[in-house]
């Protein structure tokens, strides 16, 4: 399979998987909108919430990294700069996702 086809499939699959997680996130955000901090911490402390929210974050950063990488492919002509930008993007995405999931687990 061509590399561009794999990237396209990753973008489409991750965006399709994000839809139910985004619906879950919006519904829960509406339910805790007026909650105080102890209620929000109680909500985030539940194991199913941690698991679902962790998957949501991972999928969101996969989608983010894939789509921004495509922008780099389209608009950066210098190969070295494009590769450096893509590597920094992947590093940023992995580190940010790991930090957020670790903080979520520690709640």
Short mmCIF file of C-alpha atoms in Angstrom, two decimals:
data_model
loop_
_atom_site.label_atom_id
_atom_site.label_comp_id
_atom_site.label_asym_id
_atom_site.label_seq_id
_atom_site.Cartn_x
_atom_site.Cartn_y
_atom_site.Cartn_z
CA UNK A 1 0.00 0.00 0.00
CA UNK A 2 1.22 3.48 -0.85
CA UNK A 3 2.36 5.66 2.09
CA UNK A 4 -0.11 8.42 1.15
CA UNK A 5 -2.96 5.88 1.15
CA UNK A 6 -1.97 4.70 4.65
CA UNK A 7 -1.95 8.29 5.92
CA UNK A 8 -5.33 8.93 4.34
CA UNK A 9 -6.76 5.79 5.95
CA UNK A 10 -5.35 6.73 9.36
CA UNK A 11 -6.97 10.17 9.11
CA UNK A 12 -10.33 8.74 8.04
CA UNK A 13 -10.37 5.91 10.62
CA UNK A 14 -9.28 8.14 13.50
CA UNK A 15 -11.84 10.79 12.58
CA UNK A 16 -14.58 8.15 12.40
CA UNK A 17 -13.57 6.73 15.77
CA UNK A 18 -13.48 10.20 17.30
CA UNK A 19 -17.17 10.85 16.58
CA UNK A 20 -18.66 8.67 19.39
CA UNK A 21 -15.95 9.81 21.81
CA UNK A 22 -16.67 13.45 20.98
CA UNK A 23 -20.39 12.90 21.55
CA UNK A 24 -19.57 11.28 24.91
CA UNK A 25 -17.27 14.18 25.80
CA UNK A 26 -19.83 16.86 24.88
CA UNK A 27 -22.63 15.14 26.80
CA UNK A 28 -20.46 14.80 29.89
CA UNK A 29 -19.13 18.33 29.58
CA UNK A 30 -22.69 19.64 29.55
CA UNK A 31 -23.53 17.55 32.63
CA UNK A 32 -20.54 18.84 34.64
CA UNK A 33 -20.59 22.39 33.32
CA UNK A 34 -22.09 23.90 36.48
CA UNK A 35 -20.39 21.44 38.83
CA UNK A 36 -17.91 22.49 41.47
CA UNK A 37 -14.33 21.22 41.50
CA UNK A 38 -15.02 18.28 43.83
CA UNK A 39 -17.77 17.00 41.51
CA UNK A 40 -15.47 17.30 38.49
CA UNK A 41 -12.68 15.46 40.30
CA UNK A 42 -15.17 12.77 41.35
CA UNK A 43 -16.27 12.43 37.72
CA UNK A 44 -12.68 12.18 36.45
CA UNK A 45 -11.74 9.74 39.23
CA UNK A 46 -14.03 6.99 37.98
CA UNK A 47 -12.20 4.22 36.15
CA UNK A 48 -14.52 4.07 33.09
CA UNK A 49 -14.20 7.82 32.66
CA UNK A 50 -10.40 7.64 32.84
CA UNK A 51 -10.33 4.83 30.29
CA UNK A 52 -12.73 6.47 27.82
CA UNK A 53 -11.10 9.89 28.18
CA UNK A 54 -7.62 8.38 27.70
CA UNK A 55 -8.73 6.69 24.46
CA UNK A 56 -10.32 9.98 23.38
CA UNK A 57 -7.04 11.84 23.99
CA UNK A 58 -4.98 9.25 22.14
CA UNK A 59 -7.31 9.28 19.13
CA UNK A 60 -7.44 13.07 19.13
CA UNK A 61 -3.66 13.36 19.07
CA UNK A 62 -3.36 10.71 16.34
CA UNK A 63 -5.83 12.70 14.25
CA UNK A 64 -4.09 15.99 15.09
CA UNK A 65 -0.65 14.64 14.20
CA UNK A 66 -1.84 13.09 10.94
CA UNK A 67 -3.65 16.17 9.70
CA UNK A 68 -0.92 18.65 10.65
CA UNK A 69 1.64 16.34 9.04
CA UNK A 70 -0.35 16.55 5.80
CA UNK A 71 -0.24 20.34 5.98
CA UNK A 72 3.55 20.13 6.33
CA UNK A 73 3.69 17.78 3.32
CA UNK A 74 1.67 20.20 1.21
CA UNK A 75 3.21 23.53 2.15
CA UNK A 76 6.85 22.94 3.14
CA UNK A 77 9.05 22.35 0.11
CA UNK A 78 12.43 21.96 1.84
CA UNK A 79 12.83 18.24 2.64
CA UNK A 80 15.03 18.74 5.72
CA UNK A 81 12.69 21.33 7.20
CA UNK A 82 9.66 19.14 6.45
CA UNK A 83 11.25 16.12 8.15
CA UNK A 84 12.30 18.20 11.17
CA UNK A 85 8.81 19.68 11.48
CA UNK A 86 7.20 16.23 11.25
CA UNK A 87 9.56 14.76 13.87
CA UNK A 88 8.97 17.65 16.26
CA UNK A 89 5.23 17.32 15.72
CA UNK A 90 5.29 13.60 16.52
CA UNK A 91 7.49 14.18 19.57
CA UNK A 92 5.19 16.96 20.81
CA UNK A 93 2.13 14.80 20.24
CA UNK A 94 3.55 11.77 22.05
CA UNK A 95 4.83 13.79 25.00
CA UNK A 96 1.62 15.78 25.37
CA UNK A 97 -0.55 12.68 25.18
CA UNK A 98 1.59 10.82 27.71
CA UNK A 99 1.61 13.74 30.14
CA UNK A 100 -2.17 14.19 29.90
CA UNK A 101 -2.89 10.48 30.35
CA UNK A 102 -0.49 10.25 33.32
CA UNK A 103 -2.13 13.26 34.97
CA UNK A 104 -5.55 11.76 34.29
CA UNK A 105 -4.54 8.45 35.87
CA UNK A 106 -3.18 10.22 38.95
CA UNK A 107 -6.52 11.96 39.67
#
